[in-house]
Tab-separated table of C-alpha atoms in Angstrom:
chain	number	residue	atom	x	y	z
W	1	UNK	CA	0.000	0.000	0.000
W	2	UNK	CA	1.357	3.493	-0.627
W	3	UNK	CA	1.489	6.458	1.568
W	4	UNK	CA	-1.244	8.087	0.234
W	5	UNK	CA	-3.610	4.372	-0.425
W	6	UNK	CA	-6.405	3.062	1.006
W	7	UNK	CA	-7.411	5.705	3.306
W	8	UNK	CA	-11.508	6.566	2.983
W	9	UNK	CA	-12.685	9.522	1.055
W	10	UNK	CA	-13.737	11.090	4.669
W	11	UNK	CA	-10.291	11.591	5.760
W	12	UNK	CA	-9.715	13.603	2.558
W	13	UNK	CA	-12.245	15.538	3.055
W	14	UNK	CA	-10.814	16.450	6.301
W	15	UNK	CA	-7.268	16.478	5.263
W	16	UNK	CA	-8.352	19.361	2.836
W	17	UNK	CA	-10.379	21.198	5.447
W	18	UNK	CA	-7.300	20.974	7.539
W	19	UNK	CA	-5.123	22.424	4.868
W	20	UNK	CA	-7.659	25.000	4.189
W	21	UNK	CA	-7.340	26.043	7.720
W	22	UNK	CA	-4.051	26.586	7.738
W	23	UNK	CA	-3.637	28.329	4.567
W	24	UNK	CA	-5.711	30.944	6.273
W	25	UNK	CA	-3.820	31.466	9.730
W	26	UNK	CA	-2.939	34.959	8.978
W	27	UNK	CA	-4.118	36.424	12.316
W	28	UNK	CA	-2.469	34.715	15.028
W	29	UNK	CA	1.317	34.859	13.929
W	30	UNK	CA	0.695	38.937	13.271
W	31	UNK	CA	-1.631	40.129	16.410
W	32	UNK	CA	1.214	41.285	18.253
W	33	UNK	CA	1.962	43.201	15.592
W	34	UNK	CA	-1.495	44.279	14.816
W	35	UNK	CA	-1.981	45.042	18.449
W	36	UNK	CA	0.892	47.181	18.741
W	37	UNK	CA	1.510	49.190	15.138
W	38	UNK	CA	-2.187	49.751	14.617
W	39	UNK	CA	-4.359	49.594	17.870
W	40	UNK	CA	-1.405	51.389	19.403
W	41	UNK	CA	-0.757	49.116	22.510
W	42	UNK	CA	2.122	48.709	24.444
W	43	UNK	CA	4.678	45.678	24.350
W	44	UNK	CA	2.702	44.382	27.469
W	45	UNK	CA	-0.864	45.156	27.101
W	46	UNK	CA	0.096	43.276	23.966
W	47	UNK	CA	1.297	40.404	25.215
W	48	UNK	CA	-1.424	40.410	28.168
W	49	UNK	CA	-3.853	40.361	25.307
W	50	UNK	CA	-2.229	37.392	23.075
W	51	UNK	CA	-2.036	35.325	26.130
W	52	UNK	CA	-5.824	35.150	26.162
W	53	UNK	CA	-5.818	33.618	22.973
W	54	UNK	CA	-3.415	30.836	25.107
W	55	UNK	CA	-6.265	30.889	27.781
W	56	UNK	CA	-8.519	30.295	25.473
W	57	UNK	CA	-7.046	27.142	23.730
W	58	UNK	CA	-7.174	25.504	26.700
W	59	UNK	CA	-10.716	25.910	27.236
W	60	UNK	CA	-11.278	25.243	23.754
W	61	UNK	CA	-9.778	21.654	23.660
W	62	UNK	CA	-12.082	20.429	26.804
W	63	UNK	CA	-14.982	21.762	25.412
W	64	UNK	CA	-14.234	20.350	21.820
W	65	UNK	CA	-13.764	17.309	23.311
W	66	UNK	CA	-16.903	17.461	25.790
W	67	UNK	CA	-18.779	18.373	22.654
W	68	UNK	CA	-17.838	16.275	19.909
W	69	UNK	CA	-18.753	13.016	21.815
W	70	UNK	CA	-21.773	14.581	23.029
W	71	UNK	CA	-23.263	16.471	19.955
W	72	UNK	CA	-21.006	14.596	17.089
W	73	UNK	CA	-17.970	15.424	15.767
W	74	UNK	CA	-19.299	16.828	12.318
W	75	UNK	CA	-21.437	19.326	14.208
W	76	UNK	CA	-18.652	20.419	16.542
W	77	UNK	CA	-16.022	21.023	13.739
W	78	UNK	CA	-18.576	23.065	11.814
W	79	UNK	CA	-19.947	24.965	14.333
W	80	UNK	CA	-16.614	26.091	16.401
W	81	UNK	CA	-15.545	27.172	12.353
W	82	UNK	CA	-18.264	28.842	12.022
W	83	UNK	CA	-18.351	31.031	15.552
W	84	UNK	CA	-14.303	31.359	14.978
W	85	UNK	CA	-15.243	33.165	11.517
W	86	UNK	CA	-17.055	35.534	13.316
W	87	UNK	CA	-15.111	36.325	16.261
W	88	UNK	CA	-12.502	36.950	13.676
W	89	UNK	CA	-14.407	39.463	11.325
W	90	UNK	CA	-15.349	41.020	14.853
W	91	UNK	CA	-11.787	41.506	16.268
W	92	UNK	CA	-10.622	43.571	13.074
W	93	UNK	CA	-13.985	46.198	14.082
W	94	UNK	CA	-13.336	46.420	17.722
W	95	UNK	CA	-11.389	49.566	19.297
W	96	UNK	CA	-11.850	48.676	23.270
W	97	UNK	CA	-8.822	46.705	25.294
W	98	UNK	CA	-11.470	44.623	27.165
W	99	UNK	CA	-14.015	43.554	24.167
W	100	UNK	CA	-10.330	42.868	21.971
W	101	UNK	CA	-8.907	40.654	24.968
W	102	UNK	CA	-12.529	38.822	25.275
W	103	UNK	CA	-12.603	38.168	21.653
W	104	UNK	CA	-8.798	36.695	21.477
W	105	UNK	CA	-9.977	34.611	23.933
W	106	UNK	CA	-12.813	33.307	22.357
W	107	UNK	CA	-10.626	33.281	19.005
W	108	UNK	CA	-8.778	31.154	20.941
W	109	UNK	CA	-11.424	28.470	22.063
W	110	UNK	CA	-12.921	28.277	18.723
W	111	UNK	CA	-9.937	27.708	17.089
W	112	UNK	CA	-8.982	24.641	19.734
W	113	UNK	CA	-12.251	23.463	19.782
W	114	UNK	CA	-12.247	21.542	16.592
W	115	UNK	CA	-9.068	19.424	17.369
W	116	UNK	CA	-10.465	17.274	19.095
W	117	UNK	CA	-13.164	16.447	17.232
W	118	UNK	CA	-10.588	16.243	14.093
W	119	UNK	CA	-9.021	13.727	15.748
W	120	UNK	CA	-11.705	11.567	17.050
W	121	UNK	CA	-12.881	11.802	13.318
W	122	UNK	CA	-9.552	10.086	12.286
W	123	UNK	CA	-9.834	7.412	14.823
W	124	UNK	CA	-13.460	6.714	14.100
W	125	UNK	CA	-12.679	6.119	10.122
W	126	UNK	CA	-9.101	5.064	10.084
W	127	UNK	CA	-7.916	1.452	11.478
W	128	UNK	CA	-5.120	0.882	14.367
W	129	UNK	CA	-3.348	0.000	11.853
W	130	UNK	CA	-3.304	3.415	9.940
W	131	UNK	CA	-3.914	5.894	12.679
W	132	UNK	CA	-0.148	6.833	12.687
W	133	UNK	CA	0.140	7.171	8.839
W	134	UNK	CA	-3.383	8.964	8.900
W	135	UNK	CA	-2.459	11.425	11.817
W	136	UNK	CA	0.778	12.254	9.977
W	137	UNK	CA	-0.326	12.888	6.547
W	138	UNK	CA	-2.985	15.474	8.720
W	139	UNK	CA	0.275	16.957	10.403
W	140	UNK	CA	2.049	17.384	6.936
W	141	UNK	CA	-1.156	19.588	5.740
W	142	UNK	CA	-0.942	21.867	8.995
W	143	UNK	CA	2.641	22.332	8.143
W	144	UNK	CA	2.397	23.300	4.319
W	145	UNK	CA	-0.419	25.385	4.872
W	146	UNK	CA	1.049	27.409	8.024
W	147	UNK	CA	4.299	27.559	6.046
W	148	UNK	CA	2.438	29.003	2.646
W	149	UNK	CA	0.000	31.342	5.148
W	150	UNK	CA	3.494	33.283	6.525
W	151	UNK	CA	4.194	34.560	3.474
W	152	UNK	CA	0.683	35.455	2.183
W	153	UNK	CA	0.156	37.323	5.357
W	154	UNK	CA	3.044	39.102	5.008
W	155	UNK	CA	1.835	40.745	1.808
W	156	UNK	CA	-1.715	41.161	2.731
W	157	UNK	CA	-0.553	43.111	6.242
W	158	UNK	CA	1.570	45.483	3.414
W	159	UNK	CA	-2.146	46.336	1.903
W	160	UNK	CA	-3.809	46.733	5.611
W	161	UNK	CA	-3.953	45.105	8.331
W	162	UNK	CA	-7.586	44.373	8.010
W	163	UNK	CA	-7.376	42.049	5.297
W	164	UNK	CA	-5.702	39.569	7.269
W	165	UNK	CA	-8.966	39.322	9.112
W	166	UNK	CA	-10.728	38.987	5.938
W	167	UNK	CA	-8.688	36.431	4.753
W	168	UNK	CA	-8.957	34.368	8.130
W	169	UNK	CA	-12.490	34.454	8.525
W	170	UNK	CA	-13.324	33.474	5.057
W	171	UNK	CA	-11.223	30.440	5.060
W	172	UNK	CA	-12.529	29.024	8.411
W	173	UNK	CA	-15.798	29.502	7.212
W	174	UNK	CA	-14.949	27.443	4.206
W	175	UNK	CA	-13.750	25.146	6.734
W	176	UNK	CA	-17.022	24.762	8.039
W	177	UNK	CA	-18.919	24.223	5.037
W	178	UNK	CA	-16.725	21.343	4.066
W	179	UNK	CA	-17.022	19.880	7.793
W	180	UNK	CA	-21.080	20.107	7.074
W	181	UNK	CA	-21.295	19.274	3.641
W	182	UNK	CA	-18.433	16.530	2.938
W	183	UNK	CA	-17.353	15.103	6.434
W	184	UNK	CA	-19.270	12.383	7.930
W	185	UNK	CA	-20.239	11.931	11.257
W	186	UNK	CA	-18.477	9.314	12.633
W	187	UNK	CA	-19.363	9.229	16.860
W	188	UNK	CA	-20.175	5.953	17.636
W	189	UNK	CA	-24.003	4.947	17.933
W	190	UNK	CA	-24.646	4.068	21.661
W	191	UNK	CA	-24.862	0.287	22.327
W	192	UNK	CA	-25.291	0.273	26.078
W	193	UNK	CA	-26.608	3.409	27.628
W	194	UNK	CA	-25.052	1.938	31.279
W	195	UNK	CA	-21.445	1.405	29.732
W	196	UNK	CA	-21.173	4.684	26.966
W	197	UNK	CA	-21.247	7.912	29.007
W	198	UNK	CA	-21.747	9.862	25.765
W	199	UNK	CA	-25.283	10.104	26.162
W	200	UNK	CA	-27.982	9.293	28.227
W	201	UNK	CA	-28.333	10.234	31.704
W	202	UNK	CA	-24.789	9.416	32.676
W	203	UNK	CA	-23.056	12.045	29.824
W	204	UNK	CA	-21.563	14.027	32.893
W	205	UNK	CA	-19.824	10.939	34.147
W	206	UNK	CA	-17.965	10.787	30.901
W	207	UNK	CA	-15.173	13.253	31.299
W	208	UNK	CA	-14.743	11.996	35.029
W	209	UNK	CA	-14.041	8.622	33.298
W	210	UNK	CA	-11.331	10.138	31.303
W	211	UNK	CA	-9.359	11.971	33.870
W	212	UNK	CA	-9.768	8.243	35.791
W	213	UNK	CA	-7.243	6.983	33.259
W	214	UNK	CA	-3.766	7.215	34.757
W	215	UNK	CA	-2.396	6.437	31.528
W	216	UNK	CA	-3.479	9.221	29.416
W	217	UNK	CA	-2.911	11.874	32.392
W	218	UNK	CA	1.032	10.233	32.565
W	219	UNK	CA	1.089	10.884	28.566
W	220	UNK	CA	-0.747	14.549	28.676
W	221	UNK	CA	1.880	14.761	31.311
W	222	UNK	CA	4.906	14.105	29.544
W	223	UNK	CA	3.608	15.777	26.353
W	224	UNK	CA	3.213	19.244	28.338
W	225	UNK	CA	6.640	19.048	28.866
W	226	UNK	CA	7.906	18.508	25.276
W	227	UNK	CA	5.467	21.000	23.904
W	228	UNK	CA	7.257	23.336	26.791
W	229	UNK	CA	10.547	22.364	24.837
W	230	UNK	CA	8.720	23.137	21.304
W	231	UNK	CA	7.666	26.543	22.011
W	232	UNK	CA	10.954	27.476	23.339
W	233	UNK	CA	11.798	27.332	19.723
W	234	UNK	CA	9.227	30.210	18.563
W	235	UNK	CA	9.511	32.561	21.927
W	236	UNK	CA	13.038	32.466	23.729
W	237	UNK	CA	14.837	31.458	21.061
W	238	UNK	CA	14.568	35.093	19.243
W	239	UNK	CA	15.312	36.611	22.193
W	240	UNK	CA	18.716	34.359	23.507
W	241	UNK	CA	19.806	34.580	19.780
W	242	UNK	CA	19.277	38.450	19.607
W	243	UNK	CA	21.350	38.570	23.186
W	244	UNK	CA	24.164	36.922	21.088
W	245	UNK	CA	24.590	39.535	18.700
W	246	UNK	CA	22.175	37.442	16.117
W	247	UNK	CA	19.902	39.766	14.107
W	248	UNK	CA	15.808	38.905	13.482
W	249	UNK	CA	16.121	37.930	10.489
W	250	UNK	CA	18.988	35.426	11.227
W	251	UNK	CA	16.423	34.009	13.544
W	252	UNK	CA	13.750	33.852	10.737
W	253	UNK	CA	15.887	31.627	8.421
W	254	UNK	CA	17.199	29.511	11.157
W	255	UNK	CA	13.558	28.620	12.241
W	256	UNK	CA	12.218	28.508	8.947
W	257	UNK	CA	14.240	25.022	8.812
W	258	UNK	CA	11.361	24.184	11.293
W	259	UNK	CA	8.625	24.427	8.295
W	260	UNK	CA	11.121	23.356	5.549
W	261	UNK	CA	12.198	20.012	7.103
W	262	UNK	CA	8.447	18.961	8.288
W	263	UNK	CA	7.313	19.435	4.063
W	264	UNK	CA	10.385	17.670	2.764
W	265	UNK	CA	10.922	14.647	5.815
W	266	UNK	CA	7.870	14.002	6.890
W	267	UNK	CA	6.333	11.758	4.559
W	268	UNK	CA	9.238	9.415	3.483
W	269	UNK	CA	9.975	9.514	7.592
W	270	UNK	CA	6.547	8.385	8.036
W	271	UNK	CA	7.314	5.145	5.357
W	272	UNK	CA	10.218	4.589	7.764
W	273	UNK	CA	8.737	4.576	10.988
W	274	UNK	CA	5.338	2.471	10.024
W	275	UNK	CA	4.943	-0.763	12.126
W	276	UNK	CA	6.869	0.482	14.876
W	277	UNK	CA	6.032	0.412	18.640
W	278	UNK	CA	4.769	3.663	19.758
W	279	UNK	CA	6.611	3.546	23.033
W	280	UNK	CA	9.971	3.065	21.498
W	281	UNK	CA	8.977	6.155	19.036
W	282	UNK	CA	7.957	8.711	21.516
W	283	UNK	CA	10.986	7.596	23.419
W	284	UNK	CA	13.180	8.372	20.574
W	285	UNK	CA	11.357	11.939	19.776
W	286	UNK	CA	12.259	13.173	23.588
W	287	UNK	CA	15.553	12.027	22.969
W	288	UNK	CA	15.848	14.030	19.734
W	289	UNK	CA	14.141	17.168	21.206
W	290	UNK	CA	16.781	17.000	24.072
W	291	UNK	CA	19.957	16.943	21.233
W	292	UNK	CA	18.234	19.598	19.409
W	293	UNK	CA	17.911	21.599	22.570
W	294	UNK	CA	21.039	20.583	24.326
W	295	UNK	CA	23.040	21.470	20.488
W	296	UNK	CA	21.938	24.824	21.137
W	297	UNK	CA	23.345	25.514	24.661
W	298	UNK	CA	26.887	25.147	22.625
W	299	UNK	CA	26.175	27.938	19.594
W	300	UNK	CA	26.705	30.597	21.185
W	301	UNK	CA	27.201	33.291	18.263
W	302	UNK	CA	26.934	30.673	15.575
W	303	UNK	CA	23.950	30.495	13.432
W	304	UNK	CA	24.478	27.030	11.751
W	305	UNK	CA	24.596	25.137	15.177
W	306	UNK	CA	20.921	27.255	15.997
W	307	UNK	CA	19.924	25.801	12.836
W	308	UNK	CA	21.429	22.235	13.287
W	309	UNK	CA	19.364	22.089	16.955
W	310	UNK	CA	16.393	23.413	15.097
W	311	UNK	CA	16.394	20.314	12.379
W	312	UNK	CA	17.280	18.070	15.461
W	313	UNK	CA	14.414	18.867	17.701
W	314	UNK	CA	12.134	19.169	14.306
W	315	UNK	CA	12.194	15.674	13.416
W	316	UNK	CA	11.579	14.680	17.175
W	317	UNK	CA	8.344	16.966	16.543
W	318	UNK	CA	7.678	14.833	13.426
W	319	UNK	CA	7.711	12.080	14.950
W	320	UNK	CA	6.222	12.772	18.391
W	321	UNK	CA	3.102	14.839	17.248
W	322	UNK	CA	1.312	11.731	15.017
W	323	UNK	CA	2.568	9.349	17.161
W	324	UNK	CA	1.677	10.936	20.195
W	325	UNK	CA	-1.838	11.218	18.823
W	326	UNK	CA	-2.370	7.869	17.275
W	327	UNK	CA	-1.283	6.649	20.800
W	328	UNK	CA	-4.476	8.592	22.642
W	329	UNK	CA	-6.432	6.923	19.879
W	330	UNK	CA	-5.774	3.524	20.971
W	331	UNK	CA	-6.022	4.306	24.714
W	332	UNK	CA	-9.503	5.589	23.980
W	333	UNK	CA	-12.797	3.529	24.015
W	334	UNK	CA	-14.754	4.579	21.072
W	335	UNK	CA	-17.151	6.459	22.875
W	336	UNK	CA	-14.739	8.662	24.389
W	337	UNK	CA	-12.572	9.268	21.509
W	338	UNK	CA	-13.169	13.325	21.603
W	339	UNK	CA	-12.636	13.793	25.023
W	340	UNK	CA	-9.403	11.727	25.079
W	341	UNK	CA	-8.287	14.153	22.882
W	342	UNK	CA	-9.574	16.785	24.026
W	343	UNK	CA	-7.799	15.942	27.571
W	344	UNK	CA	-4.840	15.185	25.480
W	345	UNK	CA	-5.125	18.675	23.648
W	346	UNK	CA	-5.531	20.853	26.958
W	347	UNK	CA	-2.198	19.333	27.817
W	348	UNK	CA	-0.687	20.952	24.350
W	349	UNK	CA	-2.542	24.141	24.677
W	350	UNK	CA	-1.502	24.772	28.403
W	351	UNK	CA	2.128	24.280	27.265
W	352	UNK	CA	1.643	26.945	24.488
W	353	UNK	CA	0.767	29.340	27.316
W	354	UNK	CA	3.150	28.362	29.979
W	355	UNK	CA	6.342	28.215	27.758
W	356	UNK	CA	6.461	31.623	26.841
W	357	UNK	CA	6.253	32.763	31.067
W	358	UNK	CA	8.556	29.985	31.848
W	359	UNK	CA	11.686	30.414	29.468
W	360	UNK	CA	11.307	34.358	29.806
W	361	UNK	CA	11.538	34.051	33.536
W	362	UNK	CA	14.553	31.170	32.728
W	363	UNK	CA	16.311	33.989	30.355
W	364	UNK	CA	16.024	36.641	32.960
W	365	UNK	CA	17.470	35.077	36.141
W	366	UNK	CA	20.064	33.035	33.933
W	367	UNK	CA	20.871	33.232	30.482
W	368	UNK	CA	20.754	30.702	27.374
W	369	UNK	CA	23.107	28.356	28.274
W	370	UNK	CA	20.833	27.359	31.311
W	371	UNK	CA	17.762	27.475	29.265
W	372	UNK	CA	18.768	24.739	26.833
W	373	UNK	CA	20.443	22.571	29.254
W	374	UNK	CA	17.261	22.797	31.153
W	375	UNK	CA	15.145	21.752	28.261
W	376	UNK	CA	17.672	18.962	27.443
W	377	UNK	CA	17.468	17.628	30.923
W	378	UNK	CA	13.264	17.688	30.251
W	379	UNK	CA	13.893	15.544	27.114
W	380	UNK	CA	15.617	13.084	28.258
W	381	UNK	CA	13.299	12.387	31.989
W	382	UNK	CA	10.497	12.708	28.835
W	383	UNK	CA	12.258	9.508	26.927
W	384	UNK	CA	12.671	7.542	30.321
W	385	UNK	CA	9.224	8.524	31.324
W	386	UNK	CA	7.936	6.748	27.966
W	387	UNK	CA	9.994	3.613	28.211
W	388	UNK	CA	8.340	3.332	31.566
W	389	UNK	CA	5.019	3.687	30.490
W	390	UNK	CA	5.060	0.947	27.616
W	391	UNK	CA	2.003	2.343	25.661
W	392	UNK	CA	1.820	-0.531	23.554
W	393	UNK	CA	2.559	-3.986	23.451
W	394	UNK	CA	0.230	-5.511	26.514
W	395	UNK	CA	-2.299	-7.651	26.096
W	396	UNK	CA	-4.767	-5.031	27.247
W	397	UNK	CA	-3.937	-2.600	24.314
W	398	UNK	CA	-3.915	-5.232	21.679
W	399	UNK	CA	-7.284	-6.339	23.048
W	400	UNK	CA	-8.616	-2.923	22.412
W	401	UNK	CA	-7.097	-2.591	19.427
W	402	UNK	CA	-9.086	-5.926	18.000
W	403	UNK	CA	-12.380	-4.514	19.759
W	404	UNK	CA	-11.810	-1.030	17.769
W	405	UNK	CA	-11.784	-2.864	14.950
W	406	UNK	CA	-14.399	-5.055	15.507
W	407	UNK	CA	-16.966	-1.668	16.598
W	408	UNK	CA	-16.177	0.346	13.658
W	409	UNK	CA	-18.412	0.615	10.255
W	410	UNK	CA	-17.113	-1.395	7.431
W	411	UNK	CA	-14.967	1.318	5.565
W	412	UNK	CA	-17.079	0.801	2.079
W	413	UNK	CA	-19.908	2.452	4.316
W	414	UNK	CA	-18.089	5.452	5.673
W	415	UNK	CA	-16.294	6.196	2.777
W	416	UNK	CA	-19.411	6.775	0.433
W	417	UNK	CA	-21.390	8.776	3.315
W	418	UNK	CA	-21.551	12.317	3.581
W	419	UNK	CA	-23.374	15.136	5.610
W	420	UNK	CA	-25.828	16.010	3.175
């Protein structure tokens, strides 16, 4: 089978949403910017303001979750598009600091609040088997299509700022149509009412159930941390290579290797690492993100080694972030899929908030050299924490592995149904 075979038709229907999506992320990457050159706030009401957007995502991903096992995933993804597209056309309108730093917020949510549901949508369609390839080929659309929205932003903040607005809202609200019209909904029909919390009198119980699961809290766990080590990458990074005499745009080459690797590696990586224990894998990504960080405590003034760490800890992220997510999927019951995820996802979001706070406070009481050796020290307890927790290979995991396959719809069925 090739990379790109026997996968249904609904999975391409949300593998083009997805790249839709991020084809259109012009907002986030320039509201600092925004903020600062045309709403005229400071450097920290700024910041203050972007970090609700962080707040936000958290939020987003339990509610996604909550929601797309409770209402159906199709209706989730659709609906959080739709209410994103609109907080979106609303921020580029509003003047006041309090109704701007509401509305990142709840940009924030709705753009967390279909992940989830993405991903339970994956694991509802795609076998054990695939999940890995599935989630990755998902990961290489978020990459090309964040990597092509940079540079459209760039010109359409040249025209006015507004238009990056524009441009957002109008592809998440194509987003939603095709999550309507094209994706199917895929949350499993309730067998037993007393032993599928999804519905039925005992929904509340279900996220209680979840958090119950010492297994998926130890993963969410770990993850935080490597997502910590991530978004050093994109916030001190600039900063500790700036301190080193390194200009901005010395930075913006060496982490554009970030972008360029994931579009070039990640699908003959993904050939490479098929039929391999998940364990082993997310042991070797935390070992990889700590040599990528720990390369970068040595550069000093020397922009190739910031760019060798950055291709380092890059494929770690390639292969940690499908991995990672294929794992959840098998650690889920069916019935529970979204808010596994969306567990699994507050984990990443909290991270994207924290790191920022963290490796500024690092940066200020130290310097860089600490920084990175802390983050290499965080890879490598990561890697030992995954060898201990052996997330595949028992008996219990290849049991619900045969009963995911023996619950799902035949694939002929799902692949010919839509939402019209």
């Amino acid at each position: 089978m090739t990379m790109f075979g026997g996968l249904p038709r609904g999975f391409w229907w949300l593998w083009s949403s997805t790249l839709v999506n991020r084809l259109g992320t012009f907002v986030y990457p320039f509201l600092t910017l925004y903020l600062t050159l045309d709403r005229g706030f400071s450097a920290t009401a700024a910041g203050l303001v972007v970090s609700c957007f962080g707040l936000g995502s958290v939020v987003g991903s339990l509610v996604g979750g909550e929601l797309s096992d409770r209402l159906g995933r199709r209706v989730t993804m659709a609906g959080s598009y739709v209410v994103t597209a609109a907080v979106t056309a609303a921020l580029a309108v509003t003047t006041q600091v309090a109704a701007i730093a509401l509305l990142t917020f709840l940009f924030g949510a709705g753009s967390s609040a279909p992940r989830p549901a993405l991903s339970a949508v994956i694991s509802d369609l795609v076998g054990p088997e695939d999940r890995q390839r599935a989630f990755s080929l998902n990961y290489w659309a978020v990459n090309i299509g964040f990597g092509l929205s940079s540079v459209m932003a760039g010109f359409l903040v040249r025209a006015d700022f507004v238009w990056i607005f524009i441009g957002d809202a109008a592809t998440t609200l194509v987003c939603g149509l095709i999550a309507w019209l094209r994706i199917p909904e895929t949350r499993p029909a309730t067998k037993d009412a007393a032993r599928d919390p999804a519905s039925g009198p005992d929904a509340a119980r279900g996220l209680g159930l979840v958090l119950r699961d010492s297994r998926l809290l130890a993963l969410t766990a770990v993850a935080f941390g490597l997502w910590m080590l991530f978004h050093q990458g994109v916030t001190t990074l600039p900063v500790a290579m700036e301190a080193q005499g390194l200009s901005t745009q010395t930075y913006g080459l060496v982490i554009s290797l970030n972008g360029l690797v994931v579009v070039l590696l990640q699908i003959p990586l993904t050939r490479w690492l098929a039929g391999r224990r998940y364990g082993r894998l997310l042991a070797g990504a935390s070992v990889l993100f700590a040599a990528g960080f720990g390369v970068t405590a040595f550069a000093g003034s020397a922009a190739l080694v910031y760019g060798l760490g950055v291709v380092i800890w890059t494929v770690g992220e390639m292969v940690f972030a499908p991995t990672s997510a294929a794992a959840v999927a098998d650690l889920s019951p069916s019935h529970l899929r979204g808010r596994y995820q969306g567990v699994f996802g507050f984990g990443t979001a909290a991270a994207s908030f924290a790191a920022p706070i963290a490796g500024g406070i690092v940066l200020d009481r130290a310097d860089g050299t600490v920084l990175w050796a802390a983050c290499a020290a965080v890879g490598l307890l990561a890697g030992c924490a995954f060898v201990v927790l052996r997330l595949d290979g028992s008996a219990a995991t290849r049991q619900a592995r045969r009963e995911d396959v023996a619950e799902r719809p035949p694939a002929a069925d799902l692949r010919g149904t839509t939402g019209t």
